[in-house]
Amino acid sequence: MINKPTIALVTGAMGGIGLEICKALESKGYTVIGLYHKNYKSQNWNSDRKLDRLIQCDINDESSCSKVIGEIVSFYGKIDILVNVAGITRDVTFKKMSSTDWGDVIQTNLISLYNITHPVFNNMIDNKYGRIVNISSVNGHKGQFGQVNYSASKSGIYGFTKSLAFEGASKGITVNSISPGYIETSMTDAVPDSVLDSIKSQIPLRKLGTPSDIARTVLFLVDVDASYITGEDINVNGGLFMI
Ligand code: CAA
């Protein structure tokens, strides 16, 4: 390793889980650059922090991503840690699902992984060091009524993670995923109460998780000492689904 790993890039930085991950990384002394979509206000996180660490970027736009990442690498010299958090839902039964509901979710949750990860991974190869964590979902493992699009995208993340882990292994780069269960965020707020109650009753721990539950797991995986864990998925779901 050339330099101490300090620079972390997080997508979906203004979402419930992404924001918590940014804060957790900052609290451990990492320099955190958060990417967020223009539809999300840069709330909560930015008031006492430098604006240049919070960058508006559409992860679906490959040229914007490569420009932004080029600028980050020029300024900071490297990216040590990448946490791919950005994701959306368009929950609807498959019978009623439009091709837009399908395409938007697959595009944002899966296809966009290329746009961010490709330039970052190549920088990590140059530095012979990297930690990549992709946020999947319990529903990528088990499926969910009304989430054919979302579950397909989140399952795709496992193949992406494991294959990239093979390629990163000889370069000092680990690639892992985390599969959150139902976490207290605006995404679960949007689930009808009756459905959420039914899901909660199936969780052995009988409660939703918190964004901190996920952030703590990210901290574990991105640690310099987590060097022998790669191609792995960690379930953080209160026991909702045990593999
Ligand atoms: N299993 C089997 N059948 C079900 C069902 C289920 N879980 N839920 C509903 N149905 C049935 C209903 O009984 C109904 O049957 P009939 O037509 O025979 O009456 C039919 O399916 C239609 O049900 P709804 O009227 O509820 O359908 P809807 O179109 O109004 O809503 C939905 C469907 C949008 C998918 C709604 O159920 C929903 O929002 N579900 C939540 C999905 C979910 O868990 N999303 C997770 C979001 S959080 C997240 O994604 C983060 C993460 O990573 C975990």
PDB file of C-alpha atoms in Angstrom, residues 45-175:
ATOM      1  CA  TRP A  45     -25.122  16.765   6.302  1.00  0.00           C
ATOM      2  CA  ASN A  46     -23.796  19.845   4.643  1.00  0.00           C
ATOM      3  CA  SER A  47     -24.400  22.757   6.989  1.00  0.00           C
ATOM      4  CA  ASP A  48     -21.129  22.472   8.871  1.00  0.00           C
ATOM      5  CA  ARG A  49     -19.089  20.831   6.164  1.00  0.00           C
ATOM      6  CA  LYS A  50     -17.323  21.922   3.022  1.00  0.00           C
ATOM      7  CA  LEU A  51     -19.495  22.017  -0.067  1.00  0.00           C
ATOM      8  CA  ASP A  52     -16.859  20.487  -2.274  1.00  0.00           C
ATOM      9  CA  ARG A  53     -17.266  17.182  -0.472  1.00  0.00           C
ATOM     10  CA  LEU A  54     -20.882  16.911  -1.510  1.00  0.00           C
ATOM     11  CA  ILE A  55     -21.297  16.737  -5.252  1.00  0.00           C
ATOM     12  CA  GLN A  56     -24.462  16.597  -7.286  1.00  0.00           C
ATOM     13  CA  CYS A  57     -24.097  13.839  -9.853  1.00  0.00           C
ATOM     14  CA  ASP A  58     -26.520  11.704 -11.819  1.00  0.00           C
ATOM     15  CA  ILE A  59     -25.100   8.205 -11.548  1.00  0.00           C
ATOM     16  CA  ASN A  60     -27.038   7.230 -14.668  1.00  0.00           C
ATOM     17  CA  ASP A  61     -24.998   9.642 -16.755  1.00  0.00           C
ATOM     18  CA  GLU A  62     -21.709   7.940 -17.596  1.00  0.00           C
ATOM     19  CA  SER A  63     -19.910  11.038 -18.837  1.00  0.00           C
ATOM     20  CA  SER A  64     -20.868  13.078 -15.731  1.00  0.00           C
ATOM     21  CA  CYS A  65     -19.644  10.258 -13.506  1.00  0.00           C
ATOM     22  CA  SER A  66     -16.324   9.938 -15.269  1.00  0.00           C
ATOM     23  CA  LYS A  67     -15.863  13.751 -15.167  1.00  0.00           C
ATOM     24  CA  VAL A  68     -16.706  13.962 -11.450  1.00  0.00           C
ATOM     25  CA  ILE A  69     -14.480  11.028 -10.556  1.00  0.00           C
ATOM     26  CA  GLY A  70     -11.647  12.461 -12.643  1.00  0.00           C
ATOM     27  CA  GLU A  71     -11.943  15.712 -10.696  1.00  0.00           C
ATOM     28  CA  ILE A  72     -11.987  13.888  -7.344  1.00  0.00           C
ATOM     29  CA  VAL A  73      -8.895  11.886  -8.262  1.00  0.00           C
ATOM     30  CA  SER A  74      -7.092  15.026  -9.486  1.00  0.00           C
ATOM     31  CA  PHE A  75      -7.919  16.851  -6.252  1.00  0.00           C
ATOM     32  CA  TYR A  76      -7.450  14.106  -3.660  1.00  0.00           C
ATOM     33  CA  GLY A  77      -4.990  11.952  -5.598  1.00  0.00           C
ATOM     34  CA  LYS A  78      -6.898   8.699  -5.167  1.00  0.00           C
ATOM     35  CA  ILE A  79     -10.074   6.986  -3.995  1.00  0.00           C
ATOM     36  CA  ASP A  80      -9.523   4.275  -1.378  1.00  0.00           C
ATOM     37  CA  ILE A  81     -13.098   3.382  -0.558  1.00  0.00           C
ATOM     38  CA  LEU A  82     -16.245   3.252  -2.670  1.00  0.00           C
ATOM     39  CA  VAL A  83     -19.670   2.592  -1.185  1.00  0.00           C
ATOM     40  CA  ASN A  84     -22.387   2.216  -3.829  1.00  0.00           C
ATOM     41  CA  VAL A  85     -25.617   3.074  -2.009  1.00  0.00           C
ATOM     42  CA  ALA A  86     -27.784   4.931  -4.544  1.00  0.00           C
ATOM     43  CA  GLY A  87     -30.957   3.082  -5.360  1.00  0.00           C
ATOM     44  CA  ILE A  88     -34.671   3.533  -6.037  1.00  0.00           C
ATOM     45  CA  THR A  89     -37.896   1.569  -5.798  1.00  0.00           C
ATOM     46  CA  ARG A  90     -40.930   1.582  -8.088  1.00  0.00           C
ATOM     47  CA  ASP A  91     -43.002  -1.002  -6.259  1.00  0.00           C
ATOM     48  CA  VAL A  92     -45.911  -2.341  -8.278  1.00  0.00           C
ATOM     49  CA  THR A  93     -47.201  -5.774  -9.197  1.00  0.00           C
ATOM     50  CA  PHE A  94     -45.575  -7.137 -12.349  1.00  0.00           C
ATOM     51  CA  LYS A  95     -48.928  -7.269 -14.120  1.00  0.00           C
ATOM     52  CA  LYS A  96     -49.162  -3.472 -13.833  1.00  0.00           C
ATOM     53  CA  MET A  97     -45.442  -2.715 -14.150  1.00  0.00           C
ATOM     54  CA  SER A  98     -44.594  -0.372 -17.035  1.00  0.00           C
ATOM     55  CA  SER A  99     -41.374  -0.729 -18.979  1.00  0.00           C
ATOM     56  CA  THR A 100     -40.360   2.589 -17.378  1.00  0.00           C
ATOM     57  CA  ASP A 101     -40.877   1.182 -13.850  1.00  0.00           C
ATOM     58  CA  TRP A 102     -38.746  -1.770 -14.897  1.00  0.00           C
ATOM     59  CA  GLY A 103     -36.057   0.154 -16.766  1.00  0.00           C
ATOM     60  CA  ASP A 104     -35.607   2.987 -14.268  1.00  0.00           C
ATOM     61  CA  VAL A 105     -34.976   0.606 -11.390  1.00  0.00           C
ATOM     62  CA  ILE A 106     -32.609  -1.682 -13.293  1.00  0.00           C
ATOM     63  CA  GLN A 107     -30.781   1.370 -14.669  1.00  0.00           C
ATOM     64  CA  THR A 108     -30.317   3.181 -11.357  1.00  0.00           C
ATOM     65  CA  ASN A 109     -29.720   0.202  -9.091  1.00  0.00           C
ATOM     66  CA  LEU A 110     -27.611  -1.997 -11.361  1.00  0.00           C
ATOM     67  CA  ILE A 111     -26.506  -0.542 -14.690  1.00  0.00           C
ATOM     68  CA  SER A 112     -25.228   2.653 -13.077  1.00  0.00           C
ATOM     69  CA  LEU A 113     -22.794   0.615 -10.987  1.00  0.00           C
ATOM     70  CA  TYR A 114     -20.605   0.553 -14.078  1.00  0.00           C
ATOM     71  CA  ASN A 115     -20.527   4.351 -14.380  1.00  0.00           C
ATOM     72  CA  ILE A 116     -19.114   4.892 -10.900  1.00  0.00           C
ATOM     73  CA  THR A 117     -17.244   1.697 -10.202  1.00  0.00           C
ATOM     74  CA  HIS A 118     -15.348   1.419 -13.487  1.00  0.00           C
ATOM     75  CA  PRO A 119     -13.299   4.627 -13.160  1.00  0.00           C
ATOM     76  CA  VAL A 120     -12.890   4.153  -9.401  1.00  0.00           C
ATOM     77  CA  PHE A 121     -11.764   0.539  -9.772  1.00  0.00           C
ATOM     78  CA  ASN A 122      -9.146   1.565 -12.330  1.00  0.00           C
ATOM     79  CA  ASN A 123      -7.813   4.196  -9.932  1.00  0.00           C
ATOM     80  CA  MET A 124      -7.685   1.578  -7.174  1.00  0.00           C
ATOM     81  CA  ILE A 125      -5.693  -0.731  -9.451  1.00  0.00           C
ATOM     82  CA  ASP A 126      -3.152   2.071  -9.942  1.00  0.00           C
ATOM     83  CA  ASN A 127      -2.926   2.463  -6.153  1.00  0.00           C
ATOM     84  CA  LYS A 128      -2.889  -1.297  -5.521  1.00  0.00           C
ATOM     85  CA  TYR A 129      -5.498  -0.784  -2.820  1.00  0.00           C
ATOM     86  CA  GLY A 130      -9.262  -0.508  -2.560  1.00  0.00           C
ATOM     87  CA  ARG A 131     -12.385  -1.326  -0.615  1.00  0.00           C
ATOM     88  CA  ILE A 132     -15.663  -1.491  -2.522  1.00  0.00           C
ATOM     89  CA  VAL A 133     -18.984  -2.117  -0.769  1.00  0.00           C
ATOM     90  CA  ASN A 134     -22.212  -2.428  -2.735  1.00  0.00           C
ATOM     91  CA  ILE A 135     -25.544  -2.064  -0.960  1.00  0.00           C
ATOM     92  CA  SER A 136     -27.955  -4.772  -2.111  1.00  0.00           C
ATOM     93  CA  SER A 137     -31.101  -5.864  -0.249  1.00  0.00           C
ATOM     94  CA  VAL A 138     -32.707  -8.779   1.551  1.00  0.00           C
ATOM     95  CA  ASN A 139     -35.140  -8.770  -1.340  1.00  0.00           C
ATOM     96  CA  GLY A 140     -32.313  -9.500  -3.758  1.00  0.00           C
ATOM     97  CA  HIS A 141     -32.010 -12.821  -1.930  1.00  0.00           C
ATOM     98  CA  LYS A 142     -35.600 -13.727  -1.223  1.00  0.00           C
ATOM     99  CA  GLY A 143     -37.704 -11.709  -3.710  1.00  0.00           C
ATOM    100  CA  GLN A 144     -40.701  -9.642  -2.641  1.00  0.00           C
ATOM    101  CA  PHE A 145     -44.261  -9.266  -3.849  1.00  0.00           C
ATOM    102  CA  GLY A 146     -44.387  -6.041  -5.891  1.00  0.00           C
ATOM    103  CA  GLN A 147     -40.617  -5.802  -6.396  1.00  0.00           C
ATOM    104  CA  VAL A 148     -39.781  -7.802  -9.519  1.00  0.00           C
ATOM    105  CA  ASN A 149     -37.731  -4.867 -10.812  1.00  0.00           C
ATOM    106  CA  TYR A 150     -36.011  -4.036  -7.507  1.00  0.00           C
ATOM    107  CA  SER A 151     -35.262  -7.654  -6.563  1.00  0.00           C
ATOM    108  CA  ALA A 152     -33.828  -8.352 -10.021  1.00  0.00           C
ATOM    109  CA  SER A 153     -31.545  -5.308  -9.739  1.00  0.00           C
ATOM    110  CA  LYS A 154     -30.426  -6.210  -6.222  1.00  0.00           C
ATOM    111  CA  SER A 155     -29.742  -9.850  -7.191  1.00  0.00           C
ATOM    112  CA  GLY A 156     -27.614  -8.551 -10.040  1.00  0.00           C
ATOM    113  CA  ILE A 157     -25.424  -6.796  -7.500  1.00  0.00           C
ATOM    114  CA  TYR A 158     -24.298 -10.168  -6.121  1.00  0.00           C
ATOM    115  CA  GLY A 159     -22.945 -11.303  -9.505  1.00  0.00           C
ATOM    116  CA  PHE A 160     -21.302  -7.924 -10.027  1.00  0.00           C
ATOM    117  CA  THR A 161     -19.703  -8.055  -6.574  1.00  0.00           C
ATOM    118  CA  LYS A 162     -18.375 -11.588  -6.785  1.00  0.00           C
ATOM    119  CA  SER A 163     -16.981 -11.233 -10.296  1.00  0.00           C
ATOM    120  CA  LEU A 164     -15.291  -7.932  -9.505  1.00  0.00           C
ATOM    121  CA  ALA A 165     -13.901  -9.503  -6.322  1.00  0.00           C
ATOM    122  CA  PHE A 166     -12.085 -12.056  -8.498  1.00  0.00           C
ATOM    123  CA  GLU A 167     -10.562  -9.277 -10.566  1.00  0.00           C
ATOM    124  CA  GLY A 168      -9.623  -7.107  -7.595  1.00  0.00           C
ATOM    125  CA  ALA A 169      -8.078  -9.885  -5.534  1.00  0.00           C
ATOM    126  CA  SER A 170      -4.583  -9.687  -6.979  1.00  0.00           C
ATOM    127  CA  LYS A 171      -4.628  -5.874  -6.835  1.00  0.00           C
ATOM    128  CA  GLY A 172      -5.302  -5.347  -3.132  1.00  0.00           C
ATOM    129  CA  ILE A 173      -8.961  -4.518  -3.771  1.00  0.00           C
ATOM    130  CA  THR A 174     -11.767  -6.201  -1.853  1.00  0.00           C
ATOM    131  CA  VAL A 175     -15.339  -6.108  -3.166  1.00  0.00           C
TER     132      VAL A 175
END
